[in-house]
């Protein structure tokens, strides 16, 4: 609706997202901080996941999903 109410704006100046949508994408979706043991390296943490949950999905890319076991082997 901005194009009608503010016709002097250039196409790239028209907002595509609402403020709520922008906040959700930039803030809510990026709230991925998690606590983890600081005394272990990433390979040690990964090995623990292989031992405890070998068949759980570890990564997904497109249509392909790999379990912890598949990544470890």
Short mmCIF file of N, CA and C in Angstrom, two decimals, residues 2 8 19 32 34 36 38 40 42 45 52-53 55 62 70-71:
data_model
loop_
_atom_site.label_atom_id
_atom_site.label_comp_id
_atom_site.label_asym_id
_atom_site.label_seq_id
_atom_site.Cartn_x
_atom_site.Cartn_y
_atom_site.Cartn_z
N UNK A 2 2.13 1.13 0.42
CA UNK A 2 3.04 2.27 0.45
C UNK A 2 3.18 2.91 -0.92
N UNK A 8 6.33 8.90 -4.43
CA UNK A 8 7.65 9.44 -4.74
C UNK A 8 8.80 8.54 -4.30
N UNK A 19 7.10 -4.31 10.53
CA UNK A 19 8.04 -4.25 11.65
C UNK A 19 8.03 -5.55 12.44
N UNK A 32 19.39 -18.23 19.05
CA UNK A 32 19.82 -19.64 19.06
C UNK A 32 20.89 -19.93 20.11
N UNK A 34 22.70 -21.23 23.20
CA UNK A 34 22.45 -22.39 24.05
C UNK A 34 23.64 -22.60 24.98
N UNK A 36 26.33 -24.87 26.83
CA UNK A 36 27.02 -26.11 26.53
C UNK A 36 28.26 -26.18 27.42
N UNK A 38 31.72 -25.83 28.56
CA UNK A 38 32.84 -25.02 28.04
C UNK A 38 34.18 -25.73 28.19
N UNK A 40 34.86 -28.74 27.02
CA UNK A 40 35.01 -29.77 25.99
C UNK A 40 35.11 -29.13 24.62
N UNK A 42 34.49 -29.25 20.39
CA UNK A 42 33.33 -29.60 19.57
C UNK A 42 33.34 -31.07 19.16
N UNK A 45 31.99 -33.12 22.06
CA UNK A 45 30.54 -32.99 22.19
C UNK A 45 29.83 -33.78 21.09
N UNK A 52 25.04 -41.28 22.30
CA UNK A 52 23.73 -41.23 22.95
C UNK A 52 22.57 -41.29 21.95
N UNK A 53 22.71 -40.63 20.82
CA UNK A 53 21.62 -40.52 19.83
C UNK A 53 22.14 -40.78 18.41
N UNK A 55 21.07 -42.33 15.81
CA UNK A 55 20.14 -42.29 14.68
C UNK A 55 19.33 -41.00 14.57
N UNK A 62 18.68 -29.29 2.14
CA UNK A 62 17.72 -29.58 1.08
C UNK A 62 16.89 -30.79 1.44
N UNK A 70 25.86 -41.40 10.63
CA UNK A 70 26.31 -41.23 9.25
C UNK A 70 27.43 -40.19 9.15
N UNK A 71 27.32 -39.13 9.90
CA UNK A 71 28.37 -38.12 9.87
C UNK A 71 29.65 -38.62 10.53
#
